[in-house]
Short mmCIF file of C-alpha atoms in Angstrom, two decimals:
data_model
loop_
_atom_site.label_atom_id
_atom_site.label_comp_id
_atom_site.label_asym_id
_atom_site.label_seq_id
_atom_site.Cartn_x
_atom_site.Cartn_y
_atom_site.Cartn_z
CA UNK A 1 28.09 -8.12 30.75
CA UNK A 2 25.96 -10.59 29.02
CA UNK A 3 22.58 -9.11 27.96
CA UNK A 4 19.58 -11.50 28.08
CA UNK A 5 17.24 -9.94 25.56
CA UNK A 6 13.50 -9.67 25.62
CA UNK A 7 11.08 -9.12 22.69
CA UNK A 8 8.05 -6.99 23.50
CA UNK A 9 4.87 -7.52 21.42
CA UNK A 10 1.89 -5.19 21.47
CA UNK A 11 -1.42 -6.18 19.96
CA UNK A 12 -4.38 -3.76 19.99
CA UNK A 13 -5.18 0.01 20.27
CA UNK A 14 -5.29 0.30 24.15
CA UNK A 15 -2.20 -2.01 24.52
CA UNK A 16 -0.51 0.46 22.23
CA UNK A 17 -1.61 3.36 24.34
CA UNK A 18 0.05 1.64 27.25
CA UNK A 19 3.13 0.67 25.32
CA UNK A 20 3.76 4.06 23.94
CA UNK A 21 3.84 5.61 27.40
CA UNK A 22 6.17 2.72 28.52
CA UNK A 23 8.68 3.41 25.75
CA UNK A 24 8.42 7.17 26.32
CA UNK A 25 9.27 6.58 29.97
CA UNK A 26 12.18 4.47 29.05
CA UNK A 27 13.55 7.03 26.63
CA UNK A 28 13.03 9.78 28.99
CA UNK A 29 15.05 7.92 31.70
CA UNK A 30 18.05 7.23 29.38
CA UNK A 31 21.30 8.38 30.93
CA UNK A 32 24.05 9.94 28.81
CA UNK A 33 26.36 10.95 31.66
CA UNK A 34 29.36 8.60 31.83
CA UNK A 35 30.02 9.66 35.52
CA UNK A 36 26.46 8.63 36.39
CA UNK A 37 25.81 5.59 34.39
CA UNK A 38 22.25 4.17 34.34
CA UNK A 39 21.32 1.40 36.71
CA UNK A 40 19.16 -0.05 34.08
CA UNK A 41 20.43 -2.24 31.08
CA UNK A 42 18.61 -0.83 28.29
CA UNK A 43 19.88 -3.51 25.91
CA UNK A 44 17.45 -6.15 27.52
CA UNK A 45 14.61 -4.26 25.56
CA UNK A 46 16.48 -2.27 22.98
CA UNK A 47 18.35 -3.16 19.98
CA UNK A 48 21.41 -1.40 18.48
CA UNK A 49 21.39 -1.32 14.56
CA UNK A 50 22.58 0.94 11.65
CA UNK A 51 20.69 2.48 8.97
CA UNK A 52 21.46 2.76 5.25
CA UNK A 53 23.23 5.98 6.05
CA UNK A 54 25.68 3.98 8.43
CA UNK A 55 24.14 6.03 11.49
CA UNK A 56 23.94 3.99 14.67
CA UNK A 57 20.26 3.46 15.69
CA UNK A 58 18.87 2.40 19.01
CA UNK A 59 15.33 1.18 18.66
CA UNK A 60 12.84 -0.85 21.00
CA UNK A 61 12.90 -4.58 20.12
CA UNK A 62 9.25 -4.37 19.52
CA UNK A 63 6.53 -5.62 17.35
CA UNK A 64 3.05 -3.55 17.13
CA UNK A 65 -0.13 -4.49 15.44
CA UNK A 66 -3.11 -2.20 15.14
CA UNK A 67 -5.75 -1.35 12.47
CA UNK A 68 -4.68 1.06 9.58
CA UNK A 69 -7.16 3.78 10.52
CA UNK A 70 -5.37 4.50 13.85
CA UNK A 71 -2.01 4.71 12.51
CA UNK A 72 -2.55 7.97 10.79
CA UNK A 73 0.78 9.82 9.84
CA UNK A 74 2.82 6.68 10.87
CA UNK A 75 4.41 4.83 8.13
CA UNK A 76 4.63 1.15 8.28
CA UNK A 77 8.24 1.34 7.54
CA UNK A 78 9.09 4.25 9.89
CA UNK A 79 11.20 7.04 9.11
CA UNK A 80 14.56 6.12 10.69
CA UNK A 81 15.73 4.04 7.96
CA UNK A 82 14.33 5.89 5.06
CA UNK A 83 16.74 6.51 2.06
CA UNK A 84 15.59 8.66 -0.97
CA UNK A 85 15.86 6.40 -4.23
CA UNK A 86 18.34 7.51 -6.88
CA UNK A 87 17.52 7.81 -10.43
CA UNK A 88 19.16 4.63 -11.62
CA UNK A 89 16.89 2.65 -9.27
CA UNK A 90 13.64 3.37 -11.36
CA UNK A 91 12.68 0.47 -13.64
CA UNK A 92 10.13 2.74 -15.59
CA UNK A 93 10.09 5.75 -17.71
CA UNK A 94 9.18 8.43 -15.01
CA UNK A 95 7.97 10.79 -17.76
CA UNK A 96 4.92 8.43 -18.46
CA UNK A 97 4.40 7.72 -14.65
CA UNK A 98 1.30 9.12 -13.16
CA UNK A 99 1.47 9.27 -9.26
CA UNK A 100 -1.58 9.92 -7.09
CA UNK A 101 -0.83 11.13 -3.54
CA UNK A 102 -3.18 10.48 -0.64
CA UNK A 103 -4.01 13.48 1.70
CA UNK A 104 -1.41 13.10 4.56
CA UNK A 105 -2.90 12.37 8.03
CA UNK A 106 -2.56 15.31 10.29
CA UNK A 107 -0.04 15.31 13.13
CA UNK A 108 -0.90 16.33 16.69
CA UNK A 109 0.76 19.85 17.74
CA UNK A 110 3.13 17.69 19.88
CA UNK A 111 4.40 15.40 17.25
CA UNK A 112 4.87 18.59 14.84
CA UNK A 113 6.96 20.21 17.62
CA UNK A 114 9.48 17.20 17.71
CA UNK A 115 10.17 17.81 14.12
CA UNK A 116 11.06 21.40 14.64
CA UNK A 117 14.36 21.31 16.48
CA UNK A 118 14.70 25.05 16.82
CA UNK A 119 11.55 25.38 18.64
CA UNK A 120 11.46 25.28 22.31
CA UNK A 121 8.96 22.71 23.73
CA UNK A 122 6.79 24.35 26.40
CA UNK A 123 4.43 21.99 28.38
CA UNK A 124 1.82 24.75 28.35
CA UNK A 125 1.71 24.65 24.52
CA UNK A 126 -0.08 21.46 24.42
CA UNK A 127 -3.49 20.20 25.55
CA UNK A 128 -2.82 16.35 25.19
CA UNK A 129 -6.25 15.63 26.83
CA UNK A 130 -7.92 17.00 23.76
CA UNK A 131 -5.25 16.53 21.14
CA UNK A 132 -4.51 12.83 21.85
CA UNK A 133 -7.07 10.72 19.57
CA UNK A 134 -4.47 7.63 19.17
CA UNK A 135 -1.34 6.63 20.59
CA UNK A 136 0.65 7.95 17.55
CA UNK A 137 -0.15 11.45 18.91
CA UNK A 138 2.40 11.29 21.71
CA UNK A 139 4.91 8.55 20.70
CA UNK A 140 8.59 9.54 21.23
CA UNK A 141 10.71 6.70 19.79
CA UNK A 142 11.47 6.02 16.25
CA UNK A 143 10.90 2.38 15.10
CA UNK A 144 12.73 -0.34 13.29
CA UNK A 145 11.14 -1.00 9.83
CA UNK A 146 9.83 -4.28 11.09
CA UNK A 147 8.14 -3.07 14.18
CA UNK A 148 4.70 -1.88 12.92
CA UNK A 149 2.13 -4.29 11.41
CA UNK A 150 -0.90 -2.77 9.79
CA UNK A 151 -4.10 -4.94 9.83
CA UNK A 152 -6.06 -3.75 6.70
CA UNK A 153 -8.87 -6.22 6.69
CA UNK A 154 -10.84 -4.54 9.64
CA UNK A 155 -11.98 -0.89 10.63
CA UNK A 156 -12.93 0.09 14.16
CA UNK A 157 -16.07 1.94 13.26
CA UNK A 158 -17.86 -0.14 10.40
CA UNK A 159 -20.41 -2.89 9.73
CA UNK A 160 -18.04 -5.62 10.68
CA UNK A 161 -15.64 -4.11 13.13
CA UNK A 162 -12.72 -6.28 14.51
CA UNK A 163 -14.67 -7.16 17.69
CA UNK A 164 -14.95 -10.97 18.10
CA UNK A 165 -12.27 -13.37 19.57
CA UNK A 166 -12.52 -15.65 16.51
CA UNK A 167 -12.04 -12.89 14.04
CA UNK A 168 -8.47 -12.37 15.49
CA UNK A 169 -7.84 -16.19 15.69
CA UNK A 170 -8.73 -16.51 12.03
CA UNK A 171 -6.69 -13.72 10.99
CA UNK A 172 -3.69 -15.43 12.60
CA UNK A 173 -4.29 -18.54 10.33
CA UNK A 174 -4.31 -16.53 7.16
CA UNK A 175 -1.02 -17.19 5.38
CA UNK A 176 -0.25 -13.73 4.69
CA UNK A 177 -0.48 -12.51 8.19
CA UNK A 178 0.88 -15.38 9.94
CA UNK A 179 3.97 -15.63 7.63
CA UNK A 180 4.85 -11.94 7.83
CA UNK A 181 4.29 -11.68 11.63
CA UNK A 182 6.05 -14.82 12.61
CA UNK A 183 9.06 -13.93 10.30
CA UNK A 184 9.40 -10.71 12.02
CA UNK A 185 9.45 -12.43 15.38
CA UNK A 186 11.96 -14.99 13.92
CA UNK A 187 14.27 -12.08 12.60
CA UNK A 188 14.21 -10.43 16.07
CA UNK A 189 14.97 -13.70 17.91
CA UNK A 190 17.96 -14.61 15.60
CA UNK A 191 19.54 -11.20 16.23
CA UNK A 192 19.71 -12.07 20.09
CA UNK A 193 22.64 -13.74 21.72
CA UNK A 194 21.02 -15.04 24.77
CA UNK A 195 17.20 -14.40 24.53
CA UNK A 196 15.29 -14.88 27.78
CA UNK A 197 11.79 -14.61 26.41
CA UNK A 198 8.72 -12.31 25.50
CA UNK A 199 6.52 -9.70 26.97
CA UNK A 200 3.06 -9.58 25.32
CA UNK A 201 0.41 -6.82 25.92
CA UNK A 202 -2.90 -7.74 24.11
CA UNK A 203 -6.38 -6.18 24.13
CA UNK A 204 -8.71 -8.78 25.74
CA UNK A 205 -12.08 -7.44 24.75
CA UNK A 206 -11.98 -7.50 21.05
CA UNK A 207 -10.59 -9.38 18.05
CA UNK A 208 -7.02 -8.71 19.21
CA UNK A 209 -7.88 -11.15 22.00
CA UNK A 210 -8.05 -14.04 19.59
CA UNK A 211 -4.96 -12.69 17.76
CA UNK A 212 -2.81 -12.42 20.89
CA UNK A 213 -4.08 -15.80 22.03
CA UNK A 214 -2.78 -17.30 18.73
CA UNK A 215 0.48 -15.49 18.78
CA UNK A 216 1.21 -16.60 22.37
CA UNK A 217 0.59 -20.21 21.48
CA UNK A 218 3.03 -19.62 18.34
CA UNK A 219 5.63 -18.26 20.73
CA UNK A 220 5.18 -21.16 23.03
CA UNK A 221 5.34 -23.96 20.46
CA UNK A 222 8.33 -22.50 18.33
CA UNK A 223 10.54 -21.02 21.06
CA UNK A 224 9.70 -22.52 24.35
CA UNK A 225 10.90 -19.22 26.07
CA UNK A 226 9.29 -17.74 29.15
CA UNK A 227 6.21 -15.58 28.07
CA UNK A 228 4.65 -12.85 30.43
CA UNK A 229 1.53 -11.59 29.19
CA UNK A 230 -0.73 -8.60 30.04
CA UNK A 231 -4.33 -8.82 28.98
CA UNK A 232 -5.44 -5.11 29.02
CA UNK A 233 -8.87 -3.62 29.60
CA UNK A 234 -9.78 -0.15 29.04
CA UNK A 235 -11.67 1.61 31.67
CA UNK A 236 -15.50 1.70 30.68
CA UNK A 237 -17.90 3.98 32.50
CA UNK A 238 -20.66 3.54 30.04
CA UNK A 239 -23.91 2.37 30.56
CA UNK A 240 -24.61 -1.55 30.12
CA UNK A 241 -25.24 -2.55 26.49
CA UNK A 242 -25.68 -5.69 24.42
CA UNK A 243 -22.07 -5.55 23.22
CA UNK A 244 -20.96 -5.94 26.95
CA UNK A 245 -21.56 -9.65 26.67
CA UNK A 246 -19.70 -9.82 23.52
CA UNK A 247 -16.78 -8.33 25.36
CA UNK A 248 -17.08 -10.67 28.26
CA UNK A 249 -16.95 -13.62 26.10
CA UNK A 250 -13.78 -12.24 24.31
CA UNK A 251 -12.13 -11.82 27.67
CA UNK A 252 -13.04 -15.19 28.93
CA UNK A 253 -11.71 -17.03 25.91
CA UNK A 254 -8.63 -14.66 25.94
CA UNK A 255 -7.92 -15.60 29.42
CA UNK A 256 -8.42 -19.41 28.90
CA UNK A 257 -5.99 -19.63 25.89
CA UNK A 258 -3.31 -17.22 27.40
CA UNK A 259 -3.53 -19.00 30.69
CA UNK A 260 -2.72 -22.40 29.01
CA UNK A 261 0.08 -21.04 26.73
CA UNK A 262 1.97 -18.22 28.82
CA UNK A 263 4.37 -18.57 31.66
CA UNK A 264 2.49 -15.88 33.54
CA UNK A 265 -0.21 -13.52 32.90
CA UNK A 266 -1.70 -10.35 34.75
CA UNK A 267 -4.77 -8.63 33.64
CA UNK A 268 -4.30 -4.68 33.57
CA UNK A 269 -7.07 -2.27 33.99
CA UNK A 270 -7.61 1.17 35.78
CA UNK A 271 -11.20 0.02 36.70
CA UNK A 272 -11.97 -1.68 39.89
CA UNK A 273 -14.36 -3.95 37.89
CA UNK A 274 -12.90 -4.81 34.40
CA UNK A 275 -15.88 -6.39 32.97
CA UNK A 276 -17.69 -3.93 30.43
CA UNK A 277 -20.10 -1.99 32.50
CA UNK A 278 -20.38 1.26 34.56
CA UNK A 279 -17.87 1.00 37.58
CA UNK A 280 -15.73 3.02 39.62
CA UNK A 281 -11.90 3.56 38.83
CA UNK A 282 -8.94 2.83 41.05
CA UNK A 283 -8.13 5.75 43.40
CA UNK A 284 -4.58 6.82 44.20
CA UNK A 285 -3.57 9.22 46.91
CA UNK A 286 -1.82 12.54 45.56
CA UNK A 287 -3.10 11.61 42.08
CA UNK A 288 -6.16 12.93 40.02
CA UNK A 289 -6.69 11.54 36.60
CA UNK A 290 -9.60 11.05 34.13
CA UNK A 291 -10.02 7.29 33.85
CA UNK A 292 -12.10 7.38 30.74
CA UNK A 293 -9.12 9.08 28.83
CA UNK A 294 -6.92 6.21 27.55
CA UNK A 295 -4.10 8.90 27.54
CA UNK A 296 -4.38 9.18 31.28
CA UNK A 297 -5.19 5.57 32.32
CA UNK A 298 -2.61 4.07 30.17
CA UNK A 299 0.17 6.25 31.61
CA UNK A 300 -0.66 4.80 35.23
CA UNK A 301 -0.51 1.16 33.75
CA UNK A 302 2.80 1.82 31.90
CA UNK A 303 4.23 3.32 35.11
CA UNK A 304 3.63 -0.02 36.94
CA UNK A 305 4.96 -2.13 33.90
CA UNK A 306 8.27 0.13 33.74
CA UNK A 307 8.73 -0.42 37.37
CA UNK A 308 7.76 -4.01 37.98
CA UNK A 309 9.94 -5.30 35.20
CA UNK A 310 12.95 -3.68 36.72
CA UNK A 311 13.47 -7.14 38.40
CA UNK A 312 14.92 -8.44 35.12
CA UNK A 313 16.32 -5.21 33.48
CA UNK A 314 18.80 -3.74 36.12
CA UNK A 315 22.52 -3.97 36.06
CA UNK A 316 22.55 -4.68 39.87
CA UNK A 317 20.78 -8.04 39.43
CA UNK A 318 22.57 -9.41 36.22
CA UNK A 319 21.28 -12.99 36.98
CA UNK A 320 17.62 -12.17 37.65
CA UNK A 321 15.47 -13.20 34.70
CA UNK A 322 12.14 -13.24 33.40
CA UNK A 323 11.92 -17.09 33.90
CA UNK A 324 12.71 -16.47 37.55
CA UNK A 325 9.81 -14.02 38.07
CA UNK A 326 7.41 -16.51 36.26
CA UNK A 327 8.57 -19.38 38.30
CA UNK A 328 8.29 -17.61 41.51
CA UNK A 329 4.79 -16.56 41.02
CA UNK A 330 2.93 -19.71 38.99
CA UNK A 331 3.26 -22.00 41.53
CA UNK A 332 0.71 -24.77 42.08
CA UNK A 333 -0.81 -24.16 38.66
CA UNK A 334 -1.53 -20.64 39.30
CA UNK A 335 -0.93 -18.81 35.90
CA UNK A 336 -2.54 -15.37 36.92
CA UNK A 337 -0.96 -12.72 38.96
CA UNK A 338 -2.23 -9.28 40.08
CA UNK A 339 -0.29 -6.13 39.35
CA UNK A 340 -0.01 -3.43 41.94
CA UNK A 341 1.31 0.09 42.14
CA UNK A 342 2.20 2.87 44.70
CA UNK A 343 2.52 6.20 42.74
CA UNK A 344 4.04 8.35 43.90
CA UNK A 345 5.61 6.48 46.74
CA UNK A 346 4.75 8.68 49.85
CA UNK A 347 8.14 10.15 50.59
CA UNK A 348 7.32 13.21 52.49
CA UNK A 349 9.16 16.42 52.63
CA UNK A 350 11.93 16.32 55.32
CA UNK A 351 11.05 12.91 56.50
CA UNK A 352 13.16 9.60 56.39
CA UNK A 353 11.98 6.32 55.16
CA UNK A 354 12.09 4.72 58.53
CA UNK A 355 9.53 7.30 59.84
CA UNK A 356 7.44 7.11 56.86
CA UNK A 357 6.96 3.31 57.05
CA UNK A 358 6.38 3.43 60.85
CA UNK A 359 3.36 5.61 60.57
CA UNK A 360 2.16 4.16 57.39
CA UNK A 361 -1.56 3.20 57.43
CA UNK A 362 -3.82 1.08 55.07
CA UNK A 363 -2.77 -0.95 52.16
CA UNK A 364 0.68 -0.39 50.88
CA UNK A 365 -0.50 -0.72 47.19
CA UNK A 366 -3.31 -0.16 44.86
CA UNK A 367 -4.40 -3.12 42.56
CA UNK A 368 -4.30 -2.61 38.78
CA UNK A 369 -5.89 -6.00 38.18
CA UNK A 370 -9.88 -5.91 37.73
CA UNK A 371 -12.16 -7.35 40.55
CA UNK A 372 -9.08 -8.04 42.67
CA UNK A 373 -8.03 -6.22 45.75
CA UNK A 374 -4.79 -7.46 46.77
CA UNK A 375 -4.43 -8.58 50.25
CA UNK A 376 -1.25 -7.95 52.13
CA UNK A 377 -0.92 -11.45 53.44
CA UNK A 378 -0.46 -15.03 51.88
CA UNK A 379 1.14 -13.93 48.55
CA UNK A 380 3.87 -14.94 46.43
CA UNK A 381 5.24 -11.54 45.23
CA UNK A 382 7.86 -9.78 43.25
CA UNK A 383 8.01 -6.00 44.16
CA UNK A 384 10.27 -3.37 42.76
CA UNK A 385 10.95 0.07 44.48
CA UNK A 386 12.82 2.86 42.73
CA UNK A 387 13.57 6.54 43.70
CA UNK A 388 14.56 6.42 47.33
CA UNK A 389 18.28 7.30 47.81
CA UNK A 390 20.12 5.82 50.51
CA UNK A 391 20.72 8.99 52.60
CA UNK A 392 16.90 9.17 53.07
CA UNK A 393 16.50 5.90 55.03
CA UNK A 394 17.56 7.50 58.56
CA UNK A 395 19.31 9.99 60.52
CA UNK A 396 22.94 9.89 61.52
CA UNK A 397 23.23 8.51 65.06
CA UNK A 398 23.70 11.88 66.61
CA UNK A 399 20.71 13.37 65.11
CA UNK A 400 18.52 10.04 65.34
CA UNK A 401 16.58 10.94 68.44
CA UNK A 402 13.60 8.40 68.57
CA UNK A 403 14.59 6.68 65.53
CA UNK A 404 17.22 4.68 67.59
CA UNK A 405 14.53 2.77 69.53
CA UNK A 406 12.96 1.45 66.29
CA UNK A 407 14.37 -2.07 65.21
CA UNK A 408 14.62 -0.76 61.32
CA UNK A 409 17.43 1.61 62.51
CA UNK A 410 19.82 -1.26 62.40
CA UNK A 411 19.14 -1.41 58.77
CA UNK A 412 21.75 0.30 56.55
CA UNK A 413 20.17 0.15 53.06
CA UNK A 414 16.87 0.89 51.53
CA UNK A 415 16.73 -2.84 50.61
CA UNK A 416 17.31 -4.09 54.14
CA UNK A 417 14.63 -1.64 55.64
CA UNK A 418 11.95 -2.49 53.03
CA UNK A 419 12.71 -6.18 53.39
CA UNK A 420 12.22 -6.04 57.15
CA UNK A 421 8.96 -3.81 56.65
CA UNK A 422 7.47 -6.44 54.30
CA UNK A 423 8.46 -9.29 56.54
CA UNK A 424 6.66 -7.60 59.37
CA UNK A 425 3.45 -6.55 57.39
CA UNK A 426 3.08 -9.13 54.82
CA UNK A 427 2.34 -12.25 56.76
CA UNK A 428 2.84 -15.76 55.40
CA UNK A 429 4.15 -14.11 52.25
CA UNK A 430 7.31 -14.87 50.15
CA UNK A 431 8.67 -11.54 48.77
CA UNK A 432 11.40 -10.94 46.33
CA UNK A 433 12.56 -7.15 46.41
CA UNK A 434 14.65 -5.25 44.08
CA UNK A 435 15.29 -1.51 44.23
CA UNK A 436 17.23 1.09 42.39
CA UNK A 437 18.21 4.49 43.79
CA UNK A 438 17.26 6.33 40.65
CA UNK A 439 13.67 7.99 40.52
CA UNK A 440 11.39 7.71 37.44
CA UNK A 441 12.09 10.81 35.56
CA UNK A 442 8.90 12.34 33.99
CA UNK A 443 8.84 14.68 30.87
CA UNK A 444 6.44 15.34 28.03
CA UNK A 445 4.24 13.88 27.09
CA UNK A 446 3.47 12.12 30.37
CA UNK A 447 0.20 13.51 31.68
CA UNK A 448 -0.02 16.02 34.46
CA UNK A 449 -2.08 14.05 37.14
CA UNK A 450 -0.29 14.74 40.26
CA UNK A 451 -1.93 16.95 42.97
CA UNK A 452 -0.41 20.36 43.70
CA UNK A 453 1.08 19.14 46.91
CA UNK A 454 3.61 16.97 45.00
CA UNK A 455 6.84 18.67 44.81
CA UNK A 456 9.19 18.67 41.76
CA UNK A 457 11.12 15.78 42.76
CA UNK A 458 8.11 13.64 43.95
CA UNK A 459 8.11 14.25 47.60
CA UNK A 460 4.75 14.93 49.43
CA UNK A 461 4.16 18.24 51.08
CA UNK A 462 1.19 19.34 53.39
CA UNK A 463 0.78 22.39 51.63
CA UNK A 464 0.21 23.42 47.84
CA UNK A 465 3.44 23.67 45.63
CA UNK A 466 1.87 23.99 42.26
CA UNK A 467 4.91 22.92 40.12
CA UNK A 468 5.53 20.51 37.42
CA UNK A 469 6.73 17.08 38.63
CA UNK A 470 9.96 16.00 37.12
CA UNK A 471 10.76 12.69 38.99
CA UNK A 472 8.90 10.49 41.46
CA UNK A 473 9.62 7.40 43.70
CA UNK A 474 7.58 4.40 42.62
CA UNK A 475 6.81 0.95 44.04
CA UNK A 476 5.15 -1.73 41.81
CA UNK A 477 4.55 -5.43 42.07
CA UNK A 478 3.09 -8.75 41.02
CA UNK A 479 1.20 -10.91 43.44
CA UNK A 480 -0.07 -14.33 43.25
CA UNK A 481 -2.47 -15.08 46.07
CA UNK A 482 -6.04 -16.00 47.17
CA UNK A 483 -7.43 -12.65 46.42
CA UNK A 484 -7.21 -13.62 42.62
CA UNK A 485 -10.01 -16.13 43.15
CA UNK A 486 -12.53 -12.91 43.41
CA UNK A 487 -11.29 -12.00 39.94
CA UNK A 488 -12.10 -15.31 38.39
CA UNK A 489 -15.34 -15.56 40.30
CA UNK A 490 -16.55 -12.12 38.92
CA UNK A 491 -15.70 -13.01 35.36
CA UNK A 492 -17.27 -16.35 35.71
CA UNK A 493 -20.59 -14.87 37.03
CA UNK A 494 -20.73 -12.66 34.15
CA UNK A 495 -19.90 -15.29 31.63
CA UNK A 496 -22.48 -17.72 32.97
CA UNK A 497 -25.33 -15.05 31.98
CA UNK A 498 -24.80 -16.56 28.55
CA UNK A 499 -26.90 -19.87 28.34
CA UNK A 500 -25.96 -20.55 24.87
CA UNK A 501 -23.27 -19.14 22.76
CA UNK A 502 -25.51 -19.95 19.53
CA UNK A 503 -27.51 -16.65 20.29
CA UNK A 504 -24.35 -14.73 19.31
CA UNK A 505 -24.17 -15.38 15.54
CA UNK A 506 -20.89 -13.52 15.17
CA UNK A 507 -18.99 -16.23 17.15
CA UNK A 508 -20.79 -19.36 15.88
CA UNK A 509 -20.44 -18.10 12.32
CA UNK A 510 -16.80 -17.65 12.80
CA UNK A 511 -16.21 -21.16 13.87
CA UNK A 512 -16.69 -21.09 17.95
CA UNK A 513 -18.67 -24.25 19.00
CA UNK A 514 -20.79 -24.53 21.86
CA UNK A 515 -18.45 -27.17 23.28
CA UNK A 516 -15.50 -24.76 23.18
CA UNK A 517 -17.48 -22.13 25.07
CA UNK A 518 -18.44 -24.54 27.69
CA UNK A 519 -14.85 -25.94 27.98
CA UNK A 520 -13.82 -22.30 28.62
CA UNK A 521 -16.32 -21.79 31.52
CA UNK A 522 -15.05 -25.08 33.08
CA UNK A 523 -11.34 -23.86 32.61
CA UNK A 524 -11.97 -20.65 34.42
CA UNK A 525 -13.76 -22.51 37.07
CA UNK A 526 -10.74 -24.78 37.60
CA UNK A 527 -8.52 -21.64 37.78
CA UNK A 528 -10.62 -20.03 40.42
CA UNK A 529 -10.43 -23.21 42.49
CA UNK A 530 -6.72 -23.17 42.34
CA UNK A 531 -6.61 -19.79 44.24
CA UNK A 532 -9.16 -20.85 46.94
CA UNK A 533 -7.50 -21.63 50.29
CA UNK A 534 -9.41 -24.91 51.00
CA UNK A 535 -8.24 -26.18 47.64
CA UNK A 536 -4.66 -26.11 48.72
#
């Protein structure tokens, strides 16, 4: 089977929180039993290699950029390909060599436990909510030496933090960074036999917004492949401050440039309103989480990404591609899409899918896109469902009872039944549905966010269970519809509070012109109009 490879790029601290959970989930769902092969083609996002010791490696096809201070113990070259230098490699007199060692950065208890193979890992041992300070504190996969790029010019907490869009854009134009990062991209691309495109996660409220926008433009100009981008916004429940307007300008500029150069993009946030001021978080049935913890909120966003991208990662649909997804949803100049999640999909104990869908009330999904509540109707949408076995769709005919009278009883597969349900409930919508039978397996360090009525295998009970959840059924989707106009309207309203960009000296001093900011506002207004019903 021909693999159509994808390169993933993560730019920014919160994007790396999300990406770390995503790669952890993929690693937790690897299948090594030849009698039950995986339904997912892992080669789409992973690469096989060989280290200096001729050991076969399987690492994410991934590029990461973050500031030096958050990388802690993580070596830029990684540990998977380390080899100790032999004596004859030294070109100096080691007797006269003075070596100064920096204090090693501490590792979290969980990371320490991974290096102790003889130690039994117990979930009760770790307090991730307190231990996790950075995404490196819970990362499972080992990286290829070209994966990690350290930005040494800036720090998060200093007199000139990396918090302005133009700082990131200027960083990309420096020969040292641009040449190095673009070479890393090229080396990954040249390894691929039939590359289909790029997935880009980028923080949209700080300097990484400008870095990501420049990187995406480079990808479009040099490779011409499909680019699916996810501008990420960390949930913020702090009181309003002067820095909020700076984050709003960064976000507006980020969306404008990503919209111009990507094939499709979908903003991600666990906040109902993404713009940086106090607001409510997204609510999920059967889940209780702390949205202010990056460790929690990023796990929810990663779960959505891992499921919605199944469309072009499964063996069941070998001809489905990233370009198909983008082409389906970016009709009529609509480059933005909303991402949704249903976690866990409410498979109740001792109930069949036909009955669950028949009694389902309320929206089928929860939006993960800020200031956008996804309607059930008038959408172009791509939906992925995992974790519902074929023997859970209905009762055999001799046990069917009232099920026989339902039109859905004629359906013989999960795909048929869900397709019928979506056709009946999502009026005037064009839906692409894919599904796999395997549930999403959960293991450490995925957070314990499920309520105590969720069983070990993710079913919903009407009584407390109080057990660890090891797997769940999940549904996620991407939707392009009129409801996205409200997202642009909300961002425009906040951006227009700024009468002149000249009042923000950090932007103007780093090269942002008044005309460029005005053009950004006009571009967002055009995007909003493209999603309004009367415009079509």
